[in-house]
Short mmCIF file of C-alpha atoms and ligand atoms in Angstrom, two decimals:
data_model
loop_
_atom_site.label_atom_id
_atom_site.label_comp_id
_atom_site.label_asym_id
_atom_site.label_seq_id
_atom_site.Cartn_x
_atom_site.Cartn_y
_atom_site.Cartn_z
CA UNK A 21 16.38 -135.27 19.19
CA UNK A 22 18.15 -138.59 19.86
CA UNK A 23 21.32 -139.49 20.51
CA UNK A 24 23.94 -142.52 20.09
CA UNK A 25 24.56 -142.87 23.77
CA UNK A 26 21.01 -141.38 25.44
CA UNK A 27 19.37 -144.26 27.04
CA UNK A 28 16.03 -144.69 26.24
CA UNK A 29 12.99 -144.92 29.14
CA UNK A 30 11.79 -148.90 29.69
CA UNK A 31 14.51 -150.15 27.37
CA UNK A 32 17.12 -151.56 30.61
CA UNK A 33 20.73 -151.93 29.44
CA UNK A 34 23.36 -154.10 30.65
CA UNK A 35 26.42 -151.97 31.74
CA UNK A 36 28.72 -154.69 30.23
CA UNK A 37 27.26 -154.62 26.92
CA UNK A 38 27.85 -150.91 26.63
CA UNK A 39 31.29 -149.37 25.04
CA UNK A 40 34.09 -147.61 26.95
CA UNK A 41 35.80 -147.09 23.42
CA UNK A 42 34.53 -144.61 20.69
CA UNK A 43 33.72 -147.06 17.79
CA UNK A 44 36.54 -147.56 15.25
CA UNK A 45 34.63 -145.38 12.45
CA UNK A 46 34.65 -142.41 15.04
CA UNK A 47 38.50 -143.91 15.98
CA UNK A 48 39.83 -140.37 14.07
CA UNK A 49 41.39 -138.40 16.91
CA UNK A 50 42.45 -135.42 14.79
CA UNK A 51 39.03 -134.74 12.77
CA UNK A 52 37.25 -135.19 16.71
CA UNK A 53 39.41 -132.86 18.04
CA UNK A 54 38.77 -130.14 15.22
CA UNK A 55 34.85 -130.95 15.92
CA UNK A 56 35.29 -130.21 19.84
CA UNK A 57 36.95 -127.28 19.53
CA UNK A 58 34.15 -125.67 17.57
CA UNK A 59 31.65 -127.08 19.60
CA UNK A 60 33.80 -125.98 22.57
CA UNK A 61 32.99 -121.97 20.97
CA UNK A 62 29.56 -122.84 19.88
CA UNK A 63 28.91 -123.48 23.33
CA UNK A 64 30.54 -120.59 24.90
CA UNK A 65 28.29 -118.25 22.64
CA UNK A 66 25.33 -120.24 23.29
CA UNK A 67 26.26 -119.94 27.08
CA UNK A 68 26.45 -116.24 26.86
CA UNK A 69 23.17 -116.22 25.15
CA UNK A 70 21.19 -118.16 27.71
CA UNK A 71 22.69 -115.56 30.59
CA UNK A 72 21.81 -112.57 28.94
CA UNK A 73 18.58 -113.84 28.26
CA UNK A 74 17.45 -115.24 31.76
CA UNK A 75 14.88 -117.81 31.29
CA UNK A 76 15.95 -121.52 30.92
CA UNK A 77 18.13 -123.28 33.30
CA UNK A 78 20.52 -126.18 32.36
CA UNK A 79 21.71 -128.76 34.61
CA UNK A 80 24.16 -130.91 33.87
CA UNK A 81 24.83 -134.48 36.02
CA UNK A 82 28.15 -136.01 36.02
CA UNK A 83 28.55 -139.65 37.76
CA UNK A 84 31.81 -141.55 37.11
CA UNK A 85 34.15 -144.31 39.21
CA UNK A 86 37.32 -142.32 40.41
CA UNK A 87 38.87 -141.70 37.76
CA UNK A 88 36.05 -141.63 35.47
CA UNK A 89 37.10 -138.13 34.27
CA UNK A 90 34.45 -135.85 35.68
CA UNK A 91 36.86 -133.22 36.47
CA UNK A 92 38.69 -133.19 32.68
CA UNK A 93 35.50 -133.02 31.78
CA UNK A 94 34.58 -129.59 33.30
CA UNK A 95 38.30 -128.73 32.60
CA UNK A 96 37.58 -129.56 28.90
CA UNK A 97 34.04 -128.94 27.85
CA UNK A 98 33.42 -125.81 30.11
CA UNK A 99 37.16 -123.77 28.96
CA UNK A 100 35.81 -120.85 27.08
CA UNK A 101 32.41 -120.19 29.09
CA UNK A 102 31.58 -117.22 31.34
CA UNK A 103 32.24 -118.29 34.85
CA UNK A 104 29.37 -115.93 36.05
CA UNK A 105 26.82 -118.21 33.94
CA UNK A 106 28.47 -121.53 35.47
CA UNK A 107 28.43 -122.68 38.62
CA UNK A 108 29.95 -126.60 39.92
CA UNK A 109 29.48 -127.89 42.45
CA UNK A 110 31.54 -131.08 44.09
CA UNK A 111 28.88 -133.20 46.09
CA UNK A 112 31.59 -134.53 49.00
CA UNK A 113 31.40 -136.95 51.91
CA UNK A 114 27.63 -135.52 53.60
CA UNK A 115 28.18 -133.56 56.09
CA UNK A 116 27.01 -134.09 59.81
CA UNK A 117 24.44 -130.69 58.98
CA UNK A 118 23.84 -132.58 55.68
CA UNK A 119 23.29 -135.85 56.67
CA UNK A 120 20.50 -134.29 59.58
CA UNK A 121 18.29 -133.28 56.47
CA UNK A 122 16.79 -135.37 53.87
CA UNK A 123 19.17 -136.74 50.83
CA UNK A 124 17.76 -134.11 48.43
CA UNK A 125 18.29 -130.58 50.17
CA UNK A 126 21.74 -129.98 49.66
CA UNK A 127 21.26 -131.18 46.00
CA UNK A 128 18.36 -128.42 45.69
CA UNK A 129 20.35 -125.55 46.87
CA UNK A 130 22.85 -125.86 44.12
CA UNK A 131 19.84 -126.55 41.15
CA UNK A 132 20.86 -123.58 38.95
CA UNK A 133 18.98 -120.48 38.62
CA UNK A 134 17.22 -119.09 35.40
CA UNK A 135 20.26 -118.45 33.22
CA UNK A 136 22.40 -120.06 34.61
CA UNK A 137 23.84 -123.38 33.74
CA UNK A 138 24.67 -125.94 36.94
CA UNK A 139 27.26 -128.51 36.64
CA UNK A 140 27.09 -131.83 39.12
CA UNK A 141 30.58 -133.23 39.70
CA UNK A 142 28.74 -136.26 41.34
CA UNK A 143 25.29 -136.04 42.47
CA UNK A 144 22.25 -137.00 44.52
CA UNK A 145 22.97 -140.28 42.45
CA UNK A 146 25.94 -140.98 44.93
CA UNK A 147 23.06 -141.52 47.64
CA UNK A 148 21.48 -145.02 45.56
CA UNK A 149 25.44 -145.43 44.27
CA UNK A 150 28.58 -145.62 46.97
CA UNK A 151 25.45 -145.45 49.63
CA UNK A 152 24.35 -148.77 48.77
CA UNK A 153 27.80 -150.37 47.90
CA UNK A 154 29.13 -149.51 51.57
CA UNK A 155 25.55 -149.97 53.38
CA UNK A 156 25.11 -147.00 54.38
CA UNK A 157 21.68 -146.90 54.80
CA UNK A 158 18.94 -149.94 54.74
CA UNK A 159 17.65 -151.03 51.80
CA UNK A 160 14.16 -149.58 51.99
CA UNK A 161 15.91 -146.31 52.25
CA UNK A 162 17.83 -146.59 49.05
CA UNK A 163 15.22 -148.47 47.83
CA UNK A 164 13.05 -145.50 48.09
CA UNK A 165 14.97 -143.00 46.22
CA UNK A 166 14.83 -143.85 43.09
CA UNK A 167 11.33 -142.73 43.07
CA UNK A 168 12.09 -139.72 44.87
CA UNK A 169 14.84 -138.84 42.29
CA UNK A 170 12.47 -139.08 39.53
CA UNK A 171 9.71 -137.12 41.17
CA UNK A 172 12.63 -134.41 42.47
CA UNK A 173 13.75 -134.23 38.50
CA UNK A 174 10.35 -134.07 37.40
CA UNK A 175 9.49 -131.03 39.51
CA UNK A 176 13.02 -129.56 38.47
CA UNK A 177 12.07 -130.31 34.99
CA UNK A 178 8.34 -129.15 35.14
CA UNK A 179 9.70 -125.98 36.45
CA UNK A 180 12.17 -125.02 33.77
CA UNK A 181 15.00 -126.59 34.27
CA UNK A 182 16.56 -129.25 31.23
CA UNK A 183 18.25 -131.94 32.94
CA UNK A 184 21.08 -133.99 30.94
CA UNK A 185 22.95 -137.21 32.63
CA UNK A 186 26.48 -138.70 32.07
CA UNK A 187 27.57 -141.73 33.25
CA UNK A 188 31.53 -141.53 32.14
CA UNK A 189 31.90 -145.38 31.47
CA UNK A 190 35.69 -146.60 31.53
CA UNK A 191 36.77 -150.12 31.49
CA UNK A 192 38.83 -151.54 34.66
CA UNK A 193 41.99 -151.56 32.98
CA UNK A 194 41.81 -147.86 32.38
CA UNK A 195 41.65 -147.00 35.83
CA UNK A 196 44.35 -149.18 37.05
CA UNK A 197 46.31 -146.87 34.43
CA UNK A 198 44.62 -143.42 35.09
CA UNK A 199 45.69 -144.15 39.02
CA UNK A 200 49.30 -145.52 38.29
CA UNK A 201 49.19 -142.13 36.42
CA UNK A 202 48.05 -140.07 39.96
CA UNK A 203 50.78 -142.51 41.64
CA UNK A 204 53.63 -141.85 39.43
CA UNK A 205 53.02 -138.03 38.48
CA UNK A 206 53.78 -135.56 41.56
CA UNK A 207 51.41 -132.98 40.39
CA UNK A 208 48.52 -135.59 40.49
CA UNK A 209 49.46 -137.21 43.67
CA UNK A 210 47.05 -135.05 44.90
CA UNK A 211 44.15 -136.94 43.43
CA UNK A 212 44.68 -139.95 44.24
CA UNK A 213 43.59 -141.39 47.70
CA UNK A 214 43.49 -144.63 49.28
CA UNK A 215 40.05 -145.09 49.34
CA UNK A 216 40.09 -145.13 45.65
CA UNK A 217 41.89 -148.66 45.94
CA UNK A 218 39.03 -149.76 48.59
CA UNK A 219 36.26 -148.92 45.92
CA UNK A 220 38.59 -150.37 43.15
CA UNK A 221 37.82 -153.66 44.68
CA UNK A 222 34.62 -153.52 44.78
CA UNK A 223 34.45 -152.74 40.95
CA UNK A 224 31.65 -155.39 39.99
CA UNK A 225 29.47 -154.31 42.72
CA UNK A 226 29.48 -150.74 41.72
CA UNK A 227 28.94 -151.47 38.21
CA UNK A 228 25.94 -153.82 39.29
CA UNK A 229 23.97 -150.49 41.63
CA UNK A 230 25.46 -147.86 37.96
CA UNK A 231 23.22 -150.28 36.08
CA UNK A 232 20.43 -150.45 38.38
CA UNK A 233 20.53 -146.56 38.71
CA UNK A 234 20.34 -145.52 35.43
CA UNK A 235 18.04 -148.14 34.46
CA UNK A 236 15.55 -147.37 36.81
CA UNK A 237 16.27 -143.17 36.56
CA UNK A 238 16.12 -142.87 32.81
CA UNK A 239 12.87 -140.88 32.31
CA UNK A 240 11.57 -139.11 29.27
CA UNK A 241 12.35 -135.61 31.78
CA UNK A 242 15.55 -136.12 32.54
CA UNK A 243 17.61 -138.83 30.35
CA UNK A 244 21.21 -140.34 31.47
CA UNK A 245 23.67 -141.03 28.55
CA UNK A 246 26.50 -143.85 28.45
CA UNK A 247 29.35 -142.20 27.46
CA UNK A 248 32.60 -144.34 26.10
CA UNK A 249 34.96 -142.55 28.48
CA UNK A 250 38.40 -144.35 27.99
CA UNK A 251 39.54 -141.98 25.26
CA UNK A 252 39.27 -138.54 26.83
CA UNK A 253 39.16 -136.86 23.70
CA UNK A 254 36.21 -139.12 22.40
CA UNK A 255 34.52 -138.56 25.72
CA UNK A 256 34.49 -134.43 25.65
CA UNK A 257 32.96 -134.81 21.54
CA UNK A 258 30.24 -136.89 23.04
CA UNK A 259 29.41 -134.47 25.71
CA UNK A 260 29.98 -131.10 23.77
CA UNK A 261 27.75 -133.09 20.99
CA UNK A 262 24.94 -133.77 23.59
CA UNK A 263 25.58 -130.17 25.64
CA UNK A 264 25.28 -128.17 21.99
CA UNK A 265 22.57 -130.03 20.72
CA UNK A 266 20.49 -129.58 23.98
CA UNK A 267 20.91 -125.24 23.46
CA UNK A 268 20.39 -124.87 20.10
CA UNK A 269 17.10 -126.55 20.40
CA UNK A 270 16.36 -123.81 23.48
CA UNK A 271 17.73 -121.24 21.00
CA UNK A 272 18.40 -118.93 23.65
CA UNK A 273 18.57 -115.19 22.32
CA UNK A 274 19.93 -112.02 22.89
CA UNK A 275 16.97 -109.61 25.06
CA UNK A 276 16.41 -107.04 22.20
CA UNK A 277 16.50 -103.48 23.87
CA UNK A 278 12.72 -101.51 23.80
CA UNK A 279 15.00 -98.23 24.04
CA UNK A 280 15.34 -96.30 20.63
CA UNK A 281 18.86 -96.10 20.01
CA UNK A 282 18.11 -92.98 17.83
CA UNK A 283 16.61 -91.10 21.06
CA UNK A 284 19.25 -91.78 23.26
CA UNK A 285 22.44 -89.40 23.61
CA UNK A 286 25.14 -90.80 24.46
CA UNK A 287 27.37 -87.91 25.90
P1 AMP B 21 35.96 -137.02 45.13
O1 AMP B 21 34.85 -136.75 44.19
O2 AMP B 21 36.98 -137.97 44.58
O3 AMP B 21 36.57 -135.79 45.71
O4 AMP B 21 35.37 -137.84 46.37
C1 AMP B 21 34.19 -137.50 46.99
C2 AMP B 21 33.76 -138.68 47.83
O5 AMP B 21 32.53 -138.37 48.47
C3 AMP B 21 33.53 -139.94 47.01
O6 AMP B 21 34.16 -141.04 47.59
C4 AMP B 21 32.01 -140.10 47.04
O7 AMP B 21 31.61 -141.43 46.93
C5 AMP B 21 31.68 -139.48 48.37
N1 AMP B 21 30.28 -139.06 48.42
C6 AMP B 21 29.68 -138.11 47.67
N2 AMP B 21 28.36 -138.04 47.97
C7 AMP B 21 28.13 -138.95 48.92
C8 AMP B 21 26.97 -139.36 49.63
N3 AMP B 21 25.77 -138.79 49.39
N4 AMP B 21 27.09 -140.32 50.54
C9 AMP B 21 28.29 -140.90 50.77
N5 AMP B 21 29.43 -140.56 50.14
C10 AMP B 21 29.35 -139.60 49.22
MG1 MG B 22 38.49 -139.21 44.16
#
Protein backbone atom coordinates (compact mmCIF):
# COMPACT_ATOMS: atom_id res chain seq x y z
CA UNK A 1 0.00 0.00 0.00
CA UNK A 2 1.52 3.37 -0.96
CA UNK A 3 0.62 6.58 -0.54
CA UNK A 4 0.94 10.24 -2.18
CA UNK A 5 2.57 11.77 0.82
CA UNK A 6 4.41 8.45 2.64
CA UNK A 7 8.03 9.03 2.33
CA UNK A 8 9.85 6.36 1.09
CA UNK A 9 13.13 4.67 3.11
CA UNK A 10 16.73 5.95 1.39
CA UNK A 11 14.90 8.31 -0.94
CA UNK A 12 15.89 11.92 1.36
CA UNK A 13 13.51 14.79 0.56
CA UNK A 14 14.03 18.36 0.74
CA UNK A 15 11.38 19.96 3.09
CA UNK A 16 11.16 22.95 0.65
CA UNK A 17 10.36 20.98 -2.28
CA UNK A 18 7.42 19.40 -0.55
CA UNK A 19 3.66 21.01 -0.75
CA UNK A 20 1.80 22.78 2.08
CA UNK A 21 -1.21 23.09 -0.47
CA UNK A 22 -3.44 20.11 -1.64
CA UNK A 23 -2.72 20.12 -5.45
CA UNK A 24 -5.21 22.11 -7.57
CA UNK A 25 -6.91 18.75 -9.03
CA UNK A 26 -7.67 17.76 -5.29
CA UNK A 27 -8.43 21.91 -4.86
CA UNK A 28 -12.46 20.66 -4.51
CA UNK A 29 -13.31 21.51 -0.92
CA UNK A 30 -16.92 20.29 -1.07
CA UNK A 31 -16.37 16.69 -2.79
CA UNK A 32 -13.18 16.38 0.14
CA UNK A 33 -15.33 17.19 2.69
CA UNK A 34 -18.13 14.56 1.64
CA UNK A 35 -15.01 11.97 1.40
CA UNK A 36 -13.89 12.82 5.17
CA UNK A 37 -16.93 12.52 6.59
CA UNK A 38 -17.35 8.94 5.46
CA UNK A 39 -14.01 8.12 6.19
CA UNK A 40 -14.56 9.95 9.52
CA UNK A 41 -17.53 6.78 10.14
CA UNK A 42 -15.50 4.21 8.40
CA UNK A 43 -13.06 4.80 10.94
CA UNK A 44 -15.17 4.94 13.93
CA UNK A 45 -16.52 1.34 12.99
CA UNK A 46 -13.19 0.14 12.19
CA UNK A 47 -12.12 1.60 15.67
CA UNK A 48 -14.80 -0.28 17.42
CA UNK A 49 -13.74 -3.35 15.63
CA UNK A 50 -10.10 -3.34 16.59
CA UNK A 51 -11.33 -2.87 20.54
CA UNK A 52 -13.60 -5.56 20.59
CA UNK A 53 -11.23 -7.65 19.01
CA UNK A 54 -7.98 -7.04 21.15
CA UNK A 55 -5.02 -7.86 19.15
CA UNK A 56 -3.33 -5.08 17.03
CA UNK A 57 -2.27 -1.82 18.37
CA UNK A 58 -2.15 1.47 16.32
CA UNK A 59 -0.04 4.32 17.03
CA UNK A 60 -0.36 7.31 15.54
CA UNK A 61 2.66 10.25 15.60
CA UNK A 62 1.78 13.77 15.16
CA UNK A 63 4.82 16.44 14.79
CA UNK A 64 3.91 19.97 13.61
CA UNK A 65 5.41 23.82 14.21
CA UNK A 66 2.84 25.60 16.60
CA UNK A 67 0.27 25.93 14.82
CA UNK A 68 0.75 23.09 12.62
CA UNK A 69 -2.76 21.79 13.52
CA UNK A 70 -2.08 18.73 15.62
CA UNK A 71 -4.85 19.46 17.90
CA UNK A 72 -7.72 20.07 14.89
CA UNK A 73 -6.44 17.18 13.88
CA UNK A 74 -7.47 14.94 16.84
CA UNK A 75 -10.51 17.35 17.08
CA UNK A 76 -11.31 16.37 13.43
CA UNK A 77 -10.20 12.92 12.49
CA UNK A 78 -10.85 11.25 15.97
CA UNK A 79 -14.90 12.93 16.44
CA UNK A 80 -16.98 9.85 16.21
CA UNK A 81 -14.51 7.18 17.90
CA UNK A 82 -14.94 5.42 21.26
CA UNK A 83 -12.94 7.33 23.75
CA UNK A 84 -12.29 4.00 25.69
CA UNK A 85 -10.32 2.67 22.45
CA UNK A 86 -8.32 6.13 22.21
CA UNK A 87 -6.03 7.43 24.29
CA UNK A 88 -3.66 11.06 23.53
CA UNK A 89 -1.32 11.94 24.96
CA UNK A 90 0.41 15.70 24.92
CA UNK A 91 4.30 15.12 25.25
CA UNK A 92 5.02 18.70 27.31
CA UNK A 93 8.14 20.50 28.52
CA UNK A 94 10.15 17.04 30.29
CA UNK A 95 9.71 17.00 33.48
CA UNK A 96 12.50 17.18 36.24
CA UNK A 97 11.31 13.07 37.03
CA UNK A 98 11.34 12.86 33.18
CA UNK A 99 14.31 14.38 32.27
CA UNK A 100 16.25 11.93 35.25
CA UNK A 101 15.36 8.90 32.91
CA UNK A 102 16.37 8.21 29.46
CA UNK A 103 14.47 10.20 26.42
CA UNK A 104 12.38 7.09 25.59
CA UNK A 105 10.56 6.03 28.95
CA UNK A 106 7.93 8.39 29.18
CA UNK A 107 7.27 7.82 25.41
CA UNK A 108 6.93 3.92 26.27
CA UNK A 109 4.44 4.26 28.96
CA UNK A 110 1.91 5.84 26.73
CA UNK A 111 2.68 3.09 23.53
CA UNK A 112 -0.93 1.84 23.30
CA UNK A 113 -2.09 -1.43 24.42
CA UNK A 114 -3.54 -4.33 22.22
CA UNK A 115 -6.75 -2.70 21.03
CA UNK A 116 -6.23 0.22 21.60
CA UNK A 117 -5.26 2.97 19.30
CA UNK A 118 -2.50 5.75 20.78
CA UNK A 119 -2.41 9.16 19.47
CA UNK A 120 1.08 11.37 19.84
CA UNK A 121 0.30 15.08 19.98
CA UNK A 122 4.15 15.58 19.61
CA UNK A 123 6.52 12.91 20.32
CA UNK A 124 9.88 11.42 21.25
CA UNK A 125 10.67 13.30 17.87
CA UNK A 126 10.61 16.65 19.92
CA UNK A 127 13.91 15.21 21.64
CA UNK A 128 16.16 15.33 17.90
CA UNK A 129 13.55 18.47 17.01
CA UNK A 130 13.17 21.74 19.53
CA UNK A 131 16.12 19.71 21.56
CA UNK A 132 18.55 20.40 18.99
CA UNK A 133 17.23 23.87 17.80
CA UNK A 134 17.65 25.32 21.49
CA UNK A 135 20.86 23.06 22.42
CA UNK A 136 19.61 21.33 24.75
CA UNK A 137 21.71 18.58 24.80
CA UNK A 138 25.28 17.97 22.89
CA UNK A 139 25.34 16.85 19.69
CA UNK A 140 26.46 13.27 20.24
CA UNK A 141 23.41 13.00 22.33
CA UNK A 142 20.96 13.99 19.67
CA UNK A 143 23.13 12.60 17.38
CA UNK A 144 22.51 9.30 18.91
CA UNK A 145 18.86 9.11 18.82
CA UNK A 146 18.01 8.74 15.71
CA UNK A 147 19.25 5.29 15.90
CA UNK A 148 17.68 4.69 19.07
CA UNK A 149 14.28 5.88 17.61
CA UNK A 150 14.48 3.46 14.90
CA UNK A 151 15.53 0.53 17.02
CA UNK A 152 12.67 1.74 19.83
CA UNK A 153 10.02 1.66 16.67
CA UNK A 154 11.34 -1.44 15.46
CA UNK A 155 10.81 -3.29 18.73
CA UNK A 156 7.31 -1.44 18.97
CA UNK A 157 6.70 -2.59 15.54
CA UNK A 158 8.13 -6.22 15.87
CA UNK A 159 5.86 -6.52 18.76
CA UNK A 160 2.53 -5.63 17.24
CA UNK A 161 2.19 -2.38 17.15
CA UNK A 162 1.63 -0.36 13.36
CA UNK A 163 3.27 2.85 13.60
CA UNK A 164 2.06 5.79 11.14
CA UNK A 165 3.94 9.42 11.11
CA UNK A 166 2.65 12.97 10.24
CA UNK A 167 4.61 15.75 9.78
CA UNK A 168 1.68 18.60 9.36
CA UNK A 169 3.72 20.82 6.84
CA UNK A 170 2.39 24.57 6.66
CA UNK A 171 4.11 27.33 4.92
CA UNK A 172 5.39 30.48 7.10
CA UNK A 173 2.79 32.68 6.00
CA UNK A 174 0.13 30.42 7.38
CA UNK A 175 1.30 30.60 10.74
CA UNK A 176 1.79 34.24 10.94
CA UNK A 177 -2.12 34.01 10.11
CA UNK A 178 -3.14 30.93 12.27
CA UNK A 179 -1.39 33.08 15.35
CA UNK A 180 -2.89 36.58 14.41
CA UNK A 181 -5.98 34.25 14.55
CA UNK A 182 -5.02 33.01 18.51
CA UNK A 183 -4.15 36.93 18.95
CA UNK A 184 -7.28 38.39 17.72
CA UNK A 185 -9.93 35.63 18.82
CA UNK A 186 -10.54 35.62 22.79
CA UNK A 187 -11.47 32.04 22.89
CA UNK A 188 -8.02 31.12 21.32
CA UNK A 189 -5.96 33.47 23.28
CA UNK A 190 -5.44 30.62 25.19
CA UNK A 191 -3.21 28.95 22.66
CA UNK A 192 -1.13 31.18 21.85
CA UNK A 193 2.11 31.84 23.93
CA UNK A 194 5.08 33.86 23.58
CA UNK A 195 7.39 31.32 23.04
CA UNK A 196 5.63 30.54 19.88
CA UNK A 197 7.09 33.96 18.49
CA UNK A 198 10.72 32.83 19.87
CA UNK A 199 10.48 29.52 17.75
CA UNK A 200 8.79 31.57 14.89
CA UNK A 201 12.16 33.06 14.41
CA UNK A 202 13.95 30.40 14.23
CA UNK A 203 11.69 28.98 11.36
CA UNK A 204 14.61 27.91 8.88
CA UNK A 205 16.44 26.17 11.53
CA UNK A 206 13.57 24.04 12.52
CA UNK A 207 12.69 23.19 9.11
CA UNK A 208 16.49 22.27 8.49
CA UNK A 209 16.52 19.40 12.00
CA UNK A 210 12.15 18.38 10.40
CA UNK A 211 14.15 17.43 7.31
CA UNK A 212 16.96 15.77 8.89
CA UNK A 213 14.47 13.84 11.18
CA UNK A 214 12.32 12.38 8.92
CA UNK A 215 14.92 11.70 6.49
CA UNK A 216 16.95 9.80 8.62
CA UNK A 217 13.61 8.07 10.66
CA UNK A 218 11.71 6.94 7.61
CA UNK A 219 12.01 3.12 7.87
CA UNK A 220 10.13 0.42 6.07
CA UNK A 221 8.54 -0.25 10.10
CA UNK A 222 7.41 2.80 10.82
CA UNK A 223 7.00 5.43 7.77
CA UNK A 224 6.47 9.42 8.32
CA UNK A 225 4.14 11.13 5.74
CA UNK A 226 4.35 14.92 4.50
CA UNK A 227 1.15 16.14 4.81
CA UNK A 228 0.06 19.62 2.89
CA UNK A 229 -1.35 21.11 6.09
CA UNK A 230 -2.34 24.77 5.10
CA UNK A 231 -5.88 23.80 4.13
CA UNK A 232 -7.28 22.10 7.22
CA UNK A 233 -9.82 20.40 5.42
CA UNK A 234 -7.25 18.92 2.83
CA UNK A 235 -5.07 17.99 5.76
CA UNK A 236 -7.84 15.74 7.83
CA UNK A 237 -8.67 13.77 3.98
CA UNK A 238 -5.01 13.01 3.90
CA UNK A 239 -4.88 11.64 7.33
CA UNK A 240 -8.38 9.86 7.49
CA UNK A 241 -7.10 8.48 3.86
CA UNK A 242 -3.80 7.15 5.42
CA UNK A 243 -5.59 6.20 9.09
CA UNK A 244 -8.49 4.06 6.99
CA UNK A 245 -6.31 2.58 4.66
CA UNK A 246 -3.87 1.38 7.44
CA UNK A 247 -7.25 -0.72 9.29
CA UNK A 248 -8.80 -2.11 6.57
CA UNK A 249 -5.65 -3.82 5.61
CA UNK A 250 -5.58 -5.19 9.57
CA UNK A 251 -9.26 -6.02 8.93
CA UNK A 252 -9.93 -6.11 12.45
CA UNK A 253 -13.16 -8.28 13.27
CA UNK A 254 -15.77 -8.75 15.54
CA UNK A 255 -14.66 -11.96 18.31
CA UNK A 256 -17.41 -14.44 17.16
CA UNK A 257 -19.04 -15.89 20.42
CA UNK A 258 -18.23 -20.05 20.98
CA UNK A 259 -21.60 -19.89 23.13
CA UNK A 260 -24.71 -21.42 21.25
CA UNK A 261 -27.15 -18.81 21.21
CA UNK A 262 -29.85 -21.59 20.89
CA UNK A 263 -28.70 -23.08 24.45
CA UNK A 264 -28.71 -20.07 26.24
CA UNK A 265 -31.96 -18.68 28.11
CA UNK A 266 -32.16 -15.54 28.40
CA UNK A 267 -34.68 -14.95 31.34
P1 LIG B 1 2.33 22.72 23.19
O1 LIG B 1 2.34 21.45 22.42
O2 LIG B 1 2.12 23.93 22.35
O3 LIG B 1 1.44 22.68 24.38
O4 LIG B 1 3.81 22.95 23.76
C1 LIG B 1 4.55 21.95 24.34
C2 LIG B 1 5.99 22.43 24.40
O5 LIG B 1 6.79 21.40 24.97
C3 LIG B 1 6.57 22.73 23.03
O6 LIG B 1 7.22 23.97 23.03
C4 LIG B 1 7.55 21.59 22.81
O7 LIG B 1 8.63 21.95 21.99
C5 LIG B 1 7.97 21.28 24.22
N1 LIG B 1 8.51 19.93 24.34
C6 LIG B 1 7.87 18.76 24.14
N2 LIG B 1 8.71 17.72 24.28
C7 LIG B 1 9.91 18.23 24.59
C8 LIG B 1 11.19 17.67 24.86
N3 LIG B 1 11.38 16.34 24.83
N4 LIG B 1 12.19 18.49 25.15
C9 LIG B 1 12.00 19.83 25.17
N5 LIG B 1 10.83 20.43 24.94
C10 LIG B 1 9.79 19.65 24.64
MG1 LIG C 1 1.88 25.73 21.51
Amino acid sequence: MSNEHQLMPGKAIRLEAMPTRAKSFHDDRGSAEREFFELRDELAELQRRVYAEGEHKLLIVLQAMDAGGKDGTIRHVFRGVNPQGVRVTSFKNPSENELAHDFLWRIHQAVPATGMIGVFNRSHYEDVLVVRVEKLVSKNVWEARFEQINQFERMLSETGATILKFYLHISKEEQAERFQARLDDPRKNWKFSPDDLEKRKKWEDYMAVYEDALNRCTTDWAPWYVIPSDQKWYRNLAIARVIVDTLRELNPQYPKTTIDANSVLVE
